[in-house]
Amino acid sequence: MKLFYFFVKYFILTYSIIYSLSSAYSEDEDIIKIGTLLPYSGVYTVLGEEITNAMELAFQEENNEIFGKKIKVIRGDTEVKPNIALQKGRKLISSNKVDILVGPVSSSVALAIRDLVVQTKTPLIIPNAGANILTREKCSKYITRISFSNYQINAPMGKWMAKKGLKSAFLLAPDYAAGKEMMKAFRENFEAEGGVILGEEYTPFRKTKDFGPYLSRVKSSNADAVYVFYAGGEAINFIKQAHSFGLNKTMKITGAGWTTSPLFIPAQKDAAIGFIGSLNYVPSINTNENKIFKDSYLKNFGRVPSEFAVQGYDAGKVIIEAIKSLSGDISKKSKLAEAINNIAVVGPRGPLTIDKSSNNVIQNIYIFEVVKGNTMPTLKILDTIEAVKDPGTGCNL
Ligand code: BEZ
């Protein structure tokens, strides 16, 4: 009798394990899992939230479904820390079995997760991090960048500023990969047009709250302009402190355009006025696609979208179009990666294609000035540089 009960128990247990595994598997078959590796805490929190909001907006427009498969977003908080991002990335890939990863924001975090995504052949769509090398020497068919390379945003400003008669500049940026690459791209192009760099300083990343000592050194350089890059809380603090210090009375305040992103202007207010920068999106782009997107973003989130929102939205659009092009079959990661790299969209920022020789986006760069607006300062376009691409040096795809 004991033996009989043992076999019955064994049978029930084995059956329930097999049943739960097979139903989980078939449920998984009907779900498209998108893992995010974005900051939901730390200095770039608002950037991570903005990217996620807008990507989810693109999915909502499809009723969160592609070819009958539900889209599920699983969030991984990088905290803007490379080691944390690596742990979260491993979990999303091995435990959650995501089909696609979207992230990160920071260049240093992107460099840390690069080998993981390539070795596991997990398609990664970068919706921000600009580290040049990811679409140069360390490019991969599994990495597609729809945001920008650090070179792509800053090189045009070097040439543009020199041509506008600014003869000397002082460089200031956070001390990490992105800050260094952006300043290098600006410097090379500024110097190539005859500009002179009178000094440069790199502030401790995620730690600098008081820019006073740096502002004093910038001022005493007597340069025509300071060229900076900051984002998140550091951008808000830098712009407010530069304004209180009166730096704009002695030189032009210029830089990578994130420094006065529409995401930070509500906190910076009039202190942002007069800043000249470059970006891949500004809300004043006068196209139908942008008008529709802006209205929808405002309705859903109560604010004007920033470039981070557009990058998140376009990441969502690229995912949708790629999966549609495969009629919903995402079983082969290699095919999925190829489909992602073949997508071209005309979105809020203008036409967007993926450069086949690097998998970095080709896009317009907008040079703008922050001017007084009705309720809030706005970004007025001064120039549009069309179809800017990164050189993609060293990439063999
Ligand atoms: C970066 O680390 O690549 C980055 C972060 C914020 C804005 C732009 C670039």
Coordinates of C-alpha atoms and ligand atoms in Angstrom, one line a residue:
M1 CA 0.0 0.0 0.0
K2 CA 2.8 2.4 1.0
L3 CA 4.5 1.7 -2.3
F4 CA 1.2 2.5 -4.1
Y5 CA 0.9 5.9 -2.4
F6 CA 4.5 6.6 -3.1
F7 CA 3.9 6.1 -6.8
V8 CA 0.7 8.2 -6.8
K9 CA 2.5 11.1 -5.1
Y10 CA 5.5 10.7 -7.4
F11 CA 3.1 10.8 -10.5
I12 CA 1.2 13.8 -9.3
L13 CA 4.4 15.7 -8.5
T14 CA 6.0 14.9 -11.8
Y15 CA 2.8 15.8 -13.7
S16 CA 2.4 19.1 -12.0
I17 CA 6.1 20.1 -12.6
I18 CA 5.8 19.2 -16.3
Y19 CA 2.4 21.0 -16.5
S20 CA 3.7 24.2 -14.9
L21 CA 6.9 24.2 -17.0
S22 CA 5.0 23.7 -20.2
S23 CA 2.3 26.3 -19.5
A24 CA 5.0 28.9 -18.4
Y25 CA 6.8 28.1 -21.6
S26 CA 3.7 28.6 -23.8
E27 CA 2.8 31.8 -21.9
D28 CA 6.3 33.0 -22.5
E29 CA 5.9 32.2 -26.2
D30 CA 3.1 34.7 -26.4
I31 CA 5.0 37.5 -24.6
I32 CA 7.6 39.9 -26.0
K33 CA 9.9 40.7 -23.1
I34 CA 11.7 44.0 -23.2
G35 CA 14.2 44.4 -20.4
T36 CA 15.4 48.0 -19.5
L37 CA 18.8 48.8 -18.1
L38 CA 18.2 52.4 -17.2
P39 CA 18.7 54.6 -14.1
Y40 CA 15.6 54.7 -11.8
S41 CA 17.8 56.0 -9.0
G42 CA 20.9 58.2 -8.8
V43 CA 22.0 61.3 -10.8
Y44 CA 20.3 60.3 -14.1
T45 CA 16.9 59.1 -12.6
V46 CA 14.7 61.6 -14.5
L47 CA 16.5 60.5 -17.8
G48 CA 15.7 56.9 -17.2
E49 CA 12.1 57.6 -16.4
E50 CA 11.6 59.9 -19.4
I51 CA 13.0 57.2 -21.8
T52 CA 10.8 54.5 -20.2
N53 CA 7.7 56.7 -20.3
A54 CA 8.1 57.4 -24.0
M55 CA 9.0 53.9 -25.0
E56 CA 5.8 52.7 -23.2
L57 CA 3.9 55.4 -25.0
A58 CA 5.0 53.9 -28.4
F59 CA 3.9 50.4 -27.1
Q60 CA 0.5 51.8 -25.9
E61 CA -0.1 53.1 -29.4
E62 CA -0.1 49.4 -30.5
N63 CA -2.3 48.4 -27.6
N64 CA 0.8 46.7 -26.1
E65 CA 0.5 43.9 -28.6
I66 CA 2.4 42.9 -31.8
F67 CA 1.0 40.0 -33.9
G68 CA -1.1 38.8 -31.0
K69 CA 1.9 38.8 -28.6
K70 CA 1.7 41.0 -25.5
I71 CA 4.6 43.3 -24.8
K72 CA 6.0 43.2 -21.2
V73 CA 8.5 45.7 -20.0
I74 CA 10.8 44.5 -17.2
R75 CA 12.7 47.2 -15.5
G76 CA 16.3 46.9 -14.3
D77 CA 17.7 49.9 -12.3
T78 CA 21.3 50.5 -13.2
E79 CA 21.7 53.3 -10.5
V80 CA 24.2 54.7 -13.0
K81 CA 26.7 52.2 -11.6
P82 CA 28.6 49.9 -14.0
N83 CA 28.8 46.9 -11.6
I84 CA 25.1 47.1 -10.6
A85 CA 24.1 47.3 -14.3
L86 CA 26.1 44.2 -15.1
Q87 CA 24.3 42.2 -12.3
K88 CA 20.9 43.5 -13.4
G89 CA 21.8 42.7 -17.0
R90 CA 22.7 39.1 -16.2
K91 CA 19.4 38.7 -14.3
L92 CA 17.3 40.1 -17.1
I93 CA 19.0 37.8 -19.6
S94 CA 19.3 34.5 -17.6
S95 CA 16.3 34.6 -15.2
N96 CA 13.8 36.9 -17.0
K97 CA 14.9 35.6 -20.5
V98 CA 14.2 39.0 -22.1
D99 CA 14.1 39.1 -25.9
I100 CA 15.6 42.6 -26.2
L101 CA 17.4 44.9 -23.8
V102 CA 17.0 48.7 -23.9
G103 CA 19.6 50.9 -22.2
P104 CA 21.7 52.4 -20.8
V105 CA 21.9 56.2 -20.2
S106 CA 25.6 56.4 -19.1
S107 CA 28.6 55.7 -21.3
S108 CA 30.4 54.0 -18.5
V109 CA 27.5 51.7 -17.8
A110 CA 27.3 50.9 -21.6
L111 CA 31.0 49.9 -21.6
A112 CA 30.4 47.6 -18.7
I113 CA 27.5 45.6 -20.2
R114 CA 28.9 45.5 -23.8
D115 CA 30.5 42.0 -23.6
L116 CA 27.6 40.5 -21.7
V117 CA 25.1 41.4 -24.5
V118 CA 27.5 40.3 -27.3
Q119 CA 28.4 37.0 -25.7
T120 CA 24.7 36.1 -24.9
K121 CA 23.7 37.4 -28.4
T122 CA 21.0 39.6 -26.8
P123 CA 19.9 42.5 -29.1
L124 CA 20.6 45.7 -27.3
I125 CA 19.0 49.0 -28.3
I126 CA 20.9 52.0 -26.8
P127 CA 18.5 54.8 -26.2
N128 CA 21.1 57.3 -24.8
A129 CA 24.7 56.3 -23.8
G130 CA 27.1 57.8 -26.4
A131 CA 30.4 56.0 -25.8
N132 CA 32.0 56.2 -29.3
I133 CA 33.7 52.8 -29.1
L134 CA 30.4 50.9 -29.0
T135 CA 29.7 51.7 -32.6
R136 CA 33.4 51.8 -33.6
E137 CA 36.0 49.2 -32.5
K138 CA 33.6 47.4 -30.2
C139 CA 30.6 47.4 -32.5
S140 CA 28.4 44.3 -32.9
K141 CA 25.4 43.2 -34.9
Y142 CA 23.7 42.8 -31.5
I143 CA 24.2 46.5 -30.6
T144 CA 22.1 49.2 -32.3
R145 CA 22.4 52.8 -31.1
I146 CA 19.4 55.0 -31.9
S147 CA 20.5 57.9 -29.8
F148 CA 23.9 59.4 -30.8
S149 CA 27.6 58.9 -30.4
N150 CA 29.4 61.4 -28.1
Y151 CA 31.3 62.6 -31.2
Q152 CA 28.1 63.1 -33.3
I153 CA 26.6 65.8 -31.1
N154 CA 29.8 67.7 -30.2
A155 CA 31.9 67.7 -33.4
P156 CA 29.4 69.9 -35.3
M157 CA 29.5 72.5 -32.4
G158 CA 33.3 72.8 -32.7
K159 CA 33.2 73.8 -36.3
W160 CA 30.0 75.9 -35.9
M161 CA 31.3 78.0 -33.0
A162 CA 34.7 78.7 -34.7
K163 CA 32.9 79.8 -37.8
K164 CA 30.7 82.1 -35.8
G165 CA 33.8 84.0 -34.6
L166 CA 34.4 82.5 -31.2
K167 CA 38.1 82.2 -31.0
S168 CA 38.8 80.6 -27.7
A169 CA 37.1 78.2 -25.2
F170 CA 37.5 76.6 -21.8
L171 CA 36.2 73.0 -21.5
L172 CA 34.3 71.7 -18.4
A173 CA 32.6 68.3 -18.0
P174 CA 32.1 65.5 -15.5
D175 CA 35.1 63.2 -15.1
Y176 CA 33.9 60.0 -16.9
A177 CA 34.0 58.5 -20.4
A178 CA 31.2 60.7 -21.9
G179 CA 32.6 64.0 -20.6
K180 CA 36.1 63.2 -21.9
E181 CA 34.8 62.0 -25.4
M182 CA 32.5 65.0 -25.8
M183 CA 35.2 67.5 -25.0
K184 CA 37.7 65.7 -27.3
A185 CA 35.2 65.8 -30.3
F186 CA 34.6 69.5 -29.7
R187 CA 38.3 70.4 -29.2
E188 CA 39.4 68.6 -32.4
N189 CA 36.8 70.3 -34.6
F190 CA 37.2 73.7 -32.9
E191 CA 41.0 73.6 -33.3
A192 CA 40.7 72.4 -36.9
E193 CA 38.9 75.7 -37.7
G194 CA 41.5 77.8 -35.9
G195 CA 39.9 77.9 -32.4
V196 CA 42.1 77.8 -29.3
I197 CA 41.4 75.9 -26.0
L198 CA 42.6 77.9 -23.0
G199 CA 42.0 75.3 -20.4
E200 CA 40.0 72.2 -19.3
E201 CA 38.7 70.8 -16.1
Y202 CA 36.8 67.5 -15.2
T203 CA 34.6 67.6 -12.2
P204 CA 34.1 64.4 -10.0
F205 CA 31.1 62.6 -11.5
R206 CA 28.0 62.2 -9.4
K207 CA 29.7 64.0 -6.5
T208 CA 30.1 67.7 -7.6
K209 CA 27.5 70.0 -6.0
D210 CA 29.6 73.2 -5.8
F211 CA 30.8 74.5 -9.1
G212 CA 32.2 77.7 -7.5
P213 CA 35.9 76.9 -7.7
Y214 CA 35.6 75.8 -11.3
L215 CA 33.6 78.8 -12.3
S216 CA 36.4 81.1 -10.9
R217 CA 39.0 79.3 -13.0
V218 CA 36.8 79.4 -16.1
K219 CA 36.3 83.2 -15.7
S220 CA 40.0 83.9 -15.2
S221 CA 40.8 82.2 -18.5
N222 CA 39.2 85.1 -20.3
A223 CA 38.0 82.7 -23.0
D224 CA 35.3 83.8 -25.5
A225 CA 33.2 80.8 -24.4
V226 CA 33.0 78.0 -21.9
Y227 CA 32.0 74.7 -23.5
V228 CA 30.4 72.2 -21.1
F229 CA 28.5 69.0 -20.8
Y230 CA 26.3 68.2 -17.9
A231 CA 23.0 66.3 -17.5
G232 CA 20.5 65.5 -14.7
G233 CA 21.0 67.2 -11.3
E234 CA 24.5 68.3 -12.3
A235 CA 23.1 70.3 -15.3
I236 CA 20.6 72.0 -13.1
N237 CA 23.2 73.0 -10.5
F238 CA 25.8 74.1 -13.0
I239 CA 23.4 76.4 -15.0
K240 CA 22.0 78.0 -11.8
Q241 CA 25.4 78.5 -10.2
A242 CA 26.9 79.9 -13.5
H243 CA 24.0 82.4 -13.6
S244 CA 24.4 83.5 -10.0
F245 CA 28.1 83.8 -10.6
G246 CA 27.4 86.1 -13.6
L247 CA 29.6 84.0 -16.0
N248 CA 27.3 85.0 -18.9
K249 CA 28.4 88.6 -18.5
T250 CA 31.9 87.8 -19.4
M251 CA 31.7 84.9 -21.9
K252 CA 29.2 82.8 -23.9
I253 CA 28.0 79.7 -22.1
T254 CA 27.8 76.9 -24.7
G255 CA 28.0 73.1 -24.8
A256 CA 26.4 69.8 -25.4
G257 CA 22.7 70.5 -25.5
W258 CA 21.6 68.2 -22.7
T259 CA 22.9 70.8 -20.3
T260 CA 19.7 72.8 -20.9
S261 CA 17.4 69.9 -21.9
P262 CA 13.7 70.8 -21.8
L263 CA 13.7 68.2 -19.0
F264 CA 15.9 70.5 -16.8
I265 CA 14.7 73.9 -17.9
P266 CA 11.7 73.9 -15.5
A267 CA 14.2 73.8 -12.6
Q268 CA 16.8 76.1 -14.3
K269 CA 14.2 78.7 -15.4
D270 CA 15.6 82.0 -16.8
A271 CA 19.2 81.0 -15.7
A272 CA 19.2 78.9 -18.9
I273 CA 18.6 81.8 -21.2
G274 CA 21.5 82.5 -23.6
F275 CA 23.0 79.0 -23.6
I276 CA 23.9 77.8 -27.1
G277 CA 24.1 74.1 -27.6
S278 CA 23.5 71.1 -30.0
L279 CA 21.1 68.2 -29.8
N280 CA 19.5 65.5 -32.0
Y281 CA 16.0 66.8 -31.0
V282 CA 14.5 70.1 -29.9
P283 CA 10.7 70.5 -29.3
S284 CA 10.5 73.4 -31.8
I285 CA 11.1 71.1 -34.8
N286 CA 8.3 72.1 -37.2
T287 CA 7.0 68.8 -38.6
N288 CA 3.8 66.9 -38.4
E289 CA 5.4 63.9 -36.7
N290 CA 6.8 66.2 -34.0
K291 CA 3.5 68.0 -33.4
I292 CA 1.6 64.7 -33.0
F293 CA 4.2 63.3 -30.6
K294 CA 4.5 66.5 -28.6
D295 CA 0.7 66.7 -28.1
S296 CA 0.5 63.1 -27.1
Y297 CA 3.4 63.4 -24.6
L298 CA 1.9 66.5 -23.1
K299 CA -1.5 64.8 -22.7
N300 CA 0.0 61.7 -21.1
F301 CA 2.8 63.1 -18.9
G302 CA 1.9 66.8 -18.6
R303 CA 5.1 68.2 -20.0
V304 CA 7.0 69.0 -23.2
P305 CA 9.0 66.0 -24.3
S306 CA 12.8 66.1 -24.2
E307 CA 15.4 64.5 -26.5
F308 CA 15.5 61.6 -24.0
A309 CA 11.8 61.1 -24.5
V310 CA 12.3 61.0 -28.3
Q311 CA 15.1 58.5 -28.0
G312 CA 12.8 56.3 -25.8
Y313 CA 9.9 56.7 -28.2
D314 CA 12.1 55.8 -31.2
A315 CA 13.5 52.8 -29.4
G316 CA 9.9 51.6 -29.0
K317 CA 9.0 52.3 -32.6
V318 CA 12.1 50.5 -33.9
I319 CA 11.2 47.4 -31.7
I320 CA 7.6 47.5 -33.0
E321 CA 8.7 47.8 -36.7
A322 CA 11.4 45.2 -36.4
I323 CA 9.1 42.6 -34.8
K324 CA 6.4 43.4 -37.4
S325 CA 8.9 42.8 -40.2
L326 CA 9.4 39.3 -38.8
S327 CA 5.6 38.7 -38.6
G328 CA 6.0 38.4 -34.8
D329 CA 8.5 35.6 -34.9
I330 CA 11.3 36.5 -32.5
S331 CA 12.6 33.0 -31.8
K332 CA 15.9 33.7 -33.5
K333 CA 17.9 36.5 -31.8
S334 CA 20.2 36.8 -34.8
K335 CA 17.3 37.5 -37.1
L336 CA 15.8 39.9 -34.6
A337 CA 19.1 41.9 -34.4
E338 CA 19.2 42.1 -38.2
A339 CA 15.6 43.3 -38.3
I340 CA 16.4 46.0 -35.8
N341 CA 19.3 47.2 -37.8
N342 CA 17.2 47.4 -41.0
I343 CA 14.6 49.8 -39.6
A344 CA 14.3 53.4 -40.8
V345 CA 11.7 55.7 -39.3
V346 CA 10.7 59.3 -39.7
G347 CA 10.0 60.4 -36.2
P348 CA 9.7 63.5 -34.1
R349 CA 13.4 64.4 -34.5
G350 CA 13.3 63.9 -38.3
P351 CA 14.5 61.0 -40.5
L352 CA 16.4 58.3 -38.7
T353 CA 18.4 55.5 -40.3
I354 CA 20.9 53.0 -39.0
D355 CA 24.4 53.3 -40.5
K356 CA 25.0 49.7 -41.8
S357 CA 28.8 50.1 -41.3
S358 CA 28.5 50.8 -37.5
N359 CA 24.9 50.4 -36.3
N360 CA 24.9 54.0 -35.1
V361 CA 22.0 56.3 -36.0
I362 CA 22.3 58.8 -38.9
Q363 CA 20.3 61.9 -38.0
N364 CA 20.0 65.7 -38.1
I365 CA 21.8 67.8 -35.4
Y366 CA 20.1 71.0 -34.3
I367 CA 22.1 74.0 -33.0
F368 CA 19.9 76.1 -30.7
E369 CA 19.8 79.0 -28.3
V370 CA 17.8 79.1 -25.2
V371 CA 15.4 82.1 -25.4
K372 CA 12.6 83.5 -23.4
G373 CA 9.3 81.8 -24.0
N374 CA 5.7 82.4 -22.9
T375 CA 5.8 80.5 -19.6
M376 CA 9.2 78.8 -19.8
P377 CA 12.5 79.4 -21.8
T378 CA 12.5 77.5 -25.1
L379 CA 15.1 76.1 -27.5
K380 CA 15.2 78.2 -30.7
I381 CA 16.8 76.5 -33.7
L382 CA 19.7 78.5 -35.1
D383 CA 21.0 75.9 -37.6
T384 CA 20.2 72.4 -38.8
I385 CA 23.1 70.1 -39.8
E386 CA 21.6 67.3 -41.8
A387 CA 22.3 63.6 -41.8
V388 CA 25.2 63.7 -39.4
K389 CA 27.0 60.3 -39.0
D390 CA 29.8 59.1 -36.7
P391 CA 32.9 58.0 -38.6
G392 CA 32.5 54.5 -37.1
T393 CA 36.3 54.0 -37.3
G394 CA 37.4 50.5 -36.6
C395 CA 34.0 48.8 -36.8
N396 CA 33.9 45.6 -38.8
L397 CA 30.4 44.3 -39.0
Ligands
BEZ1 C1 26.5 59.4 -21.5 O1 27.0 59.0 -20.5 O2 26.8 58.9 -22.6 C2 25.4 60.5 -21.5 C3 24.7 60.8 -20.3 C4 23.8 61.8 -20.3 C5 23.5 62.5 -21.5 C6 24.3 62.3 -22.6 C7 25.2 61.3 -22.6

